[in-house]
C-alpha positions as MATLAB code, in Angstrom:
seq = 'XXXXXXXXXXXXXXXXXXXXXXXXXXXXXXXXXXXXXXXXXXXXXXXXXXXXXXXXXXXXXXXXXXXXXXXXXXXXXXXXXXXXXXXXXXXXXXXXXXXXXXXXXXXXXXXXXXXXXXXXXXXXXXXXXXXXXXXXXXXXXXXXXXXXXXXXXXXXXXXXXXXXXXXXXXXXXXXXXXXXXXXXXXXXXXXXXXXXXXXXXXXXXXXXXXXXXXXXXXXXXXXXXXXXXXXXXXXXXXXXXXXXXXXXXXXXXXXXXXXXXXXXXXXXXXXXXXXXXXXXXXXXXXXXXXXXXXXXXXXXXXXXXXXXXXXXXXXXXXXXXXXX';
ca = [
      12.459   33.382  -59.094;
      13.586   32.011  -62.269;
      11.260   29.245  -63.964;
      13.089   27.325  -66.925;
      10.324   25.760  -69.794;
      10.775   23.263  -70.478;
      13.313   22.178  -68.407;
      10.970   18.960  -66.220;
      14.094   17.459  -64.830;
      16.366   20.395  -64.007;
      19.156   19.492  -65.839;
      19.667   23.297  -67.261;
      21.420   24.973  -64.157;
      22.979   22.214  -63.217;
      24.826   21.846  -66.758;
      28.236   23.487  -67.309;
      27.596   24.157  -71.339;
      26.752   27.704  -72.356;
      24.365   27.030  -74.789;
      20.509   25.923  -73.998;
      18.920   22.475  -75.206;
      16.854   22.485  -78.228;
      13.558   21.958  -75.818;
      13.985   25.044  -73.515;
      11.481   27.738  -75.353;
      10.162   29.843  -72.231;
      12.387   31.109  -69.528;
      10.727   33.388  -67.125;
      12.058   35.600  -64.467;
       9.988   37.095  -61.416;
      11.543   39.555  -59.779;
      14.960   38.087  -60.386;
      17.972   38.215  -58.299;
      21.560   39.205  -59.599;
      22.584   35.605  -59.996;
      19.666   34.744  -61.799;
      20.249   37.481  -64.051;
      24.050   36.535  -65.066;
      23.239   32.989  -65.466;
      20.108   33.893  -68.098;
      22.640   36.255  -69.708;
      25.010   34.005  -70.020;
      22.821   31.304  -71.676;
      21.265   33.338  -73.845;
      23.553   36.059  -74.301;
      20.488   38.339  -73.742;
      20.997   41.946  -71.378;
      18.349   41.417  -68.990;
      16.917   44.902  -68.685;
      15.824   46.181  -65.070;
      12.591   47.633  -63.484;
      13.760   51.142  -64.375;
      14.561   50.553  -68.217;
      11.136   48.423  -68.320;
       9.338   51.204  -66.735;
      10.060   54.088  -69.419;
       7.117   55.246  -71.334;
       8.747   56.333  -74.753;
       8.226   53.951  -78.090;
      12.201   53.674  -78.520;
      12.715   52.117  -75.334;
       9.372   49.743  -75.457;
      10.155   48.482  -78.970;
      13.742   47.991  -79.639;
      16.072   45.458  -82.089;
      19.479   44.558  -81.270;
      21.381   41.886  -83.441;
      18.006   39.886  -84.303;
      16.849   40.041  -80.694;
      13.495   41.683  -80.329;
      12.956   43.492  -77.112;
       9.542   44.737  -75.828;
       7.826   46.164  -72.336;
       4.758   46.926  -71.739;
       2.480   47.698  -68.384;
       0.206   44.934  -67.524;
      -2.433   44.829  -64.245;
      -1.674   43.106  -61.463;
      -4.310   41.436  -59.009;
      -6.479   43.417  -61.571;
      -9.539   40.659  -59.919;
      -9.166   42.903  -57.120;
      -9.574   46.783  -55.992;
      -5.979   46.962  -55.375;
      -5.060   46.325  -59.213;
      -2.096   48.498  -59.968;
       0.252   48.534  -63.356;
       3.409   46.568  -63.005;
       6.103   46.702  -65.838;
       7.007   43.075  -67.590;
       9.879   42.350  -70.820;
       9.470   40.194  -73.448;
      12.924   39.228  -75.067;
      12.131   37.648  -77.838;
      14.904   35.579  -79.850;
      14.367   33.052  -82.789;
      14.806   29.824  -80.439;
      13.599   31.338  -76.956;
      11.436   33.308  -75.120;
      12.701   35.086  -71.835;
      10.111   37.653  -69.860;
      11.183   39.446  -67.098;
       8.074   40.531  -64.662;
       8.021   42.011  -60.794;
       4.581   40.655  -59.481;
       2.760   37.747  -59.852;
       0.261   37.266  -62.783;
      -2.445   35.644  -63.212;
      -1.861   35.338  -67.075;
       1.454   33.798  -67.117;
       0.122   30.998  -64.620;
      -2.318   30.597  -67.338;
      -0.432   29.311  -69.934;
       2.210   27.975  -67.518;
      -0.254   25.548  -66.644;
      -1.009   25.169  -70.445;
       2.797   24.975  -72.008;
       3.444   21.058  -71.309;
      -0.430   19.838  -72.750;
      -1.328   22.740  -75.882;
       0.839   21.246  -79.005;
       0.501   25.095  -80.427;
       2.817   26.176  -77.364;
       5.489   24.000  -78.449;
       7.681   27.209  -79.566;
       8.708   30.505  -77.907;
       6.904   32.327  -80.172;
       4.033   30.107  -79.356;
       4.410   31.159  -76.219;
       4.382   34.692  -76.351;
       1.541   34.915  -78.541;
      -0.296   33.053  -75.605;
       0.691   35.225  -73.238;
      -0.297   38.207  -75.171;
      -3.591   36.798  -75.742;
      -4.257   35.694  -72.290;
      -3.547   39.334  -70.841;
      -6.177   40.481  -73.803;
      -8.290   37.796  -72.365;
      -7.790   38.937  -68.800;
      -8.475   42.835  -69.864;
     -11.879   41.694  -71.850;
     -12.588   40.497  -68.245;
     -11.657   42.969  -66.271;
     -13.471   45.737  -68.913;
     -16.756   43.566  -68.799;
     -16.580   43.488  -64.623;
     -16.276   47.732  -64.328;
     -19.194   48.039  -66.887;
     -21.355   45.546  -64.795;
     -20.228   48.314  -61.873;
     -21.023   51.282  -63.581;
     -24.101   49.679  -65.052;
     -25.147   49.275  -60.452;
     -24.077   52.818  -59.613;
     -25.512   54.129  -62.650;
     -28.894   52.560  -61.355;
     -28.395   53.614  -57.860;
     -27.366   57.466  -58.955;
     -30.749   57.556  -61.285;
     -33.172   55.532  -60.175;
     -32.540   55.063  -56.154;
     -32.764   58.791  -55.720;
     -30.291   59.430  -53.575;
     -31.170   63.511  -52.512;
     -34.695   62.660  -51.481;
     -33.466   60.633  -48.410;
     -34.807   61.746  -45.085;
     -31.303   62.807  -43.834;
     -28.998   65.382  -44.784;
     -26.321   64.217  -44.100;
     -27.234   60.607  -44.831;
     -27.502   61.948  -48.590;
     -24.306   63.567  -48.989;
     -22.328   60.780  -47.582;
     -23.826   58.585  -49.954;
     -23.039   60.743  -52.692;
     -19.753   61.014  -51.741;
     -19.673   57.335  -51.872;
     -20.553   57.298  -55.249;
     -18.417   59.670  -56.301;
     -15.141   57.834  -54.804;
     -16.138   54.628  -56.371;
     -17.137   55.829  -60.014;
     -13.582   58.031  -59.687;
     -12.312   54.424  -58.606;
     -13.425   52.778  -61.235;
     -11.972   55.650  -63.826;
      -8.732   54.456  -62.542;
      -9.413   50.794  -63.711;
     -10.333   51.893  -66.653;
      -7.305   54.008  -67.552;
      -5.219   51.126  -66.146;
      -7.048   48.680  -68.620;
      -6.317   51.290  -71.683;
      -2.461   51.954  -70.633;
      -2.106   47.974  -71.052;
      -4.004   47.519  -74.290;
      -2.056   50.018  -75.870;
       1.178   48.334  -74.706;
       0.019   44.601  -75.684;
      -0.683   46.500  -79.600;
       2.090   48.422  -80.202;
       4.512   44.856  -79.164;
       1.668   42.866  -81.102;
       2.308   45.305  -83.998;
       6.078   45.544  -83.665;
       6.878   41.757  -83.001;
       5.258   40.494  -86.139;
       6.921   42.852  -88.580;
       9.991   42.823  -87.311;
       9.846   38.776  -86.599;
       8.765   38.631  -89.969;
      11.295   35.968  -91.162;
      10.969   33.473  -88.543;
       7.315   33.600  -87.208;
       4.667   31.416  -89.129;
       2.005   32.180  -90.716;
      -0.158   30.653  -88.068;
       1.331   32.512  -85.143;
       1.426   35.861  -87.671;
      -2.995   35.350  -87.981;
      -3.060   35.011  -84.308;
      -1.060   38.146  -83.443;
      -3.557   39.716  -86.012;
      -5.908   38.816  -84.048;
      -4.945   40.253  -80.885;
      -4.167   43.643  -82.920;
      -7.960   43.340  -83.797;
      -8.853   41.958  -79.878;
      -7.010   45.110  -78.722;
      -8.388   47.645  -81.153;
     -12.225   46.575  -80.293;
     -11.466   46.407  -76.513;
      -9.789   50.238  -76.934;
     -13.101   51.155  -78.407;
     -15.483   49.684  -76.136;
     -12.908   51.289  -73.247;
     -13.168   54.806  -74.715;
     -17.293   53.908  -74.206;
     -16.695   53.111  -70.811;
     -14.532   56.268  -69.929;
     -17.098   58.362  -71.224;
     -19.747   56.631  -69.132;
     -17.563   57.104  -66.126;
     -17.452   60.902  -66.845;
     -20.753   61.006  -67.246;
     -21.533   59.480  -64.076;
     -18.819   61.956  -62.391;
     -20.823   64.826  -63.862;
     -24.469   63.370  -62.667;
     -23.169   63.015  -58.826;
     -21.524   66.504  -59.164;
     -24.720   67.561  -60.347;
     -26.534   65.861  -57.680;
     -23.946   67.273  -54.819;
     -24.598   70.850  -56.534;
     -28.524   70.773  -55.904;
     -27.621   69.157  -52.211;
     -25.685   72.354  -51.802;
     -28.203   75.151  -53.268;
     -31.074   73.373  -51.571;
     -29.139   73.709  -48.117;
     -28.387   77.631  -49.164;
     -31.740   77.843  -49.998;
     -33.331   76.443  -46.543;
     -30.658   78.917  -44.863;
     -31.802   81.915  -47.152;
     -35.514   81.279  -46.452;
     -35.099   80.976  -42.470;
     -32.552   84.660  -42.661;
     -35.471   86.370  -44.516;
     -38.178   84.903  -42.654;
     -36.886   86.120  -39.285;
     -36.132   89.479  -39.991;
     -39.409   90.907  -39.847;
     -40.219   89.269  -36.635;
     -36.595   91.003  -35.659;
     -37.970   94.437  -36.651;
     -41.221   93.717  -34.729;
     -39.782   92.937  -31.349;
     -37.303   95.526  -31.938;
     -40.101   98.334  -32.189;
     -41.693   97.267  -29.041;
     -38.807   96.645  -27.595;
     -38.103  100.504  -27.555;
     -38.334  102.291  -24.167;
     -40.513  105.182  -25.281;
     -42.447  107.062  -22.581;
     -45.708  107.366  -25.249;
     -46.425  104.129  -26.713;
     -50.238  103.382  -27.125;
     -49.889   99.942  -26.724;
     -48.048  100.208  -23.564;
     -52.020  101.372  -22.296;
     -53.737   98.557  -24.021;
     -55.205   95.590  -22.213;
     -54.153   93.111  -24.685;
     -51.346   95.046  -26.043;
     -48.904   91.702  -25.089;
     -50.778   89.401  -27.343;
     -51.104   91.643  -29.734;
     -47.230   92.298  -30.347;
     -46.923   88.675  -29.935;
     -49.606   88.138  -32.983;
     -47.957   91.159  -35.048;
     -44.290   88.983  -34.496;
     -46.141   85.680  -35.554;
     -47.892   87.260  -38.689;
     -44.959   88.947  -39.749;
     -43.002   85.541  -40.127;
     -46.075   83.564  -41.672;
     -46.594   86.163  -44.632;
     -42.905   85.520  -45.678;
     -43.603   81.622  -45.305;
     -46.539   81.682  -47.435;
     -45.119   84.072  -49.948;
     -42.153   81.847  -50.205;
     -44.728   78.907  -50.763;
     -47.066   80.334  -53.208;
     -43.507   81.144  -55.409;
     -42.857   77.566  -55.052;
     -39.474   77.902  -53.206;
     -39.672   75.363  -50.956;
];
């Protein structure tokens, strides 16, 4: 879909001149099609890169200059309101007269200041425009940051204070700590999401004002400071997060550990316990022709007491050591 700002009465495509009005600051492609591509190159006489050339992870092909042209990629979360947030690639070609941002899902930040670019005067330019859009997804991480520590703040609570190995049930306990575990290793994933965009949204922050230098105001150049200083506090209190997250990895760990030796434990108790009993019945269980016993009026009871006593002793020894 391509989306032409500001372009209210459509006259762009349908105009047979290869060179763009004076008001057109903002032209954004999602997930565009070939023809869409060719007609933005030929307007703008841009290369519109693809999802593959967006996607690469090394500096040179993030931040890049060709003749004036600025272009810049970074990750950014999609649906990140929602469990299913995953990174999505998006371009920012960024020329002294337009802006033109190639994306592949929808976003909830470039609605944002879609619905703001034709009522805030200070989008008026394209670099206006992309240092709203770099704000918003700053915005938009803040929020999502804030959300997974108000999650980790409830687990937390739950792991510590809701005692989860004293329940009544076994099994009850361990699938609730498995629980846990899967959604504090869930929300690690957020988290690492949230720091792979920050770092992208400084390092094009960083690059697009020194290198834009010449043609970006001062206004514009204390707002992208600003988002350098947004980012570098968010990084921070993300780093805070991630080691809460490991921390809380390592408690439920712990607390599946102790789940573990206590079942050993119950199993190691009942082996010893019944082995002298074992050895009892297996003495008079021996066919010997002389066995006193065998004579004895209440010899029966009294291998049954012998059995009994031999497995109490063990219990209360086992008690009195505090085992159990």
């Amino acid at each position: 879909m391509l989306t032409i700002y500001r372009d209210a009465a459509g006259t762009v495509r349908e105009s047979a001149s290869l060179d763009l009005p004076q008001e057109v600051i903002w032209i954004d492609l999602l997930e565009p099609t070939a023809d869409e591509k060719a007609f933005v190159e030929s307007r703008t006489h841009i290369q519109v890169p693809s999802i593959e050339a967006l996607s690469e992870i090394e500096a040179s092909s993030r931040l890049q200059v060709s003749r004036g042209i600025i272009y810049l990629s970074t990750p950014t979360l999609a649906r990140s309101d929602t469990t299913e947030a995953f990174l999505s690639p998006v371009g920012f070609i960024l020329t002294p007269t337009v802006l033109v941002t190639v994306r592949f899902a929808k976003l909830a930040t470039f609605d944002q200041v879609a619905d703001q670019i034709h009522n805030d005067p200070s989008l008026a330019t394209n670099v206006g425009v992309f240092t709203a859009l770099l704000e918003a997804i700053v915005d938009r991480g803040a929020d999502v940051l804030e959300g997974l520590r108000g999650e980790l703040d409830r687990i937390s609570h739950r792991v510590f204070h809701g005692n989860p190995i004293h329940l009544s049930h076994a099994v009850r306990s361990t699938n609730t700590l498995r629980t846990t575990l899967s959604a504090v290793g869930a929300i690690g994933e957020r988290v690492s999401q949230a720091r792979d965009v920050m770092l992208g949204v400084g390092r094009i922050a960083s690059f697009a004002r020194d290198i834009g230098e010449e043609w970006i105001t001062p206004e514009f150049r204390v707002r992208l400071r600003a988002v350098l200083k947004d980012v570098a506090s968010l990084n921070e209190y993300e780093a805070h997060l991630s080691g809460k997250v490991q921390f809380l990895l390592d408690a439920v760990l712990g607390y599946i550990t102790i789940e573990q030796n206590d079942l050993f434990k119950v199993l190691t108790i009942a082996s010893v316990v019944g082995i002298p009993p074992t050895l009892m019945a297996g003495i008079y269980g021996m066919n010997f022709k002389f066995m006193p016993e065998l004579d004895w009026a209440w010899g029966y009871p009294f291998g049954l007491a012998v059995i009994l006593v031999s497995a109490v002793i063990p219990l209360l020894w086992f008690k009195w050591r505090g085992w159990f």
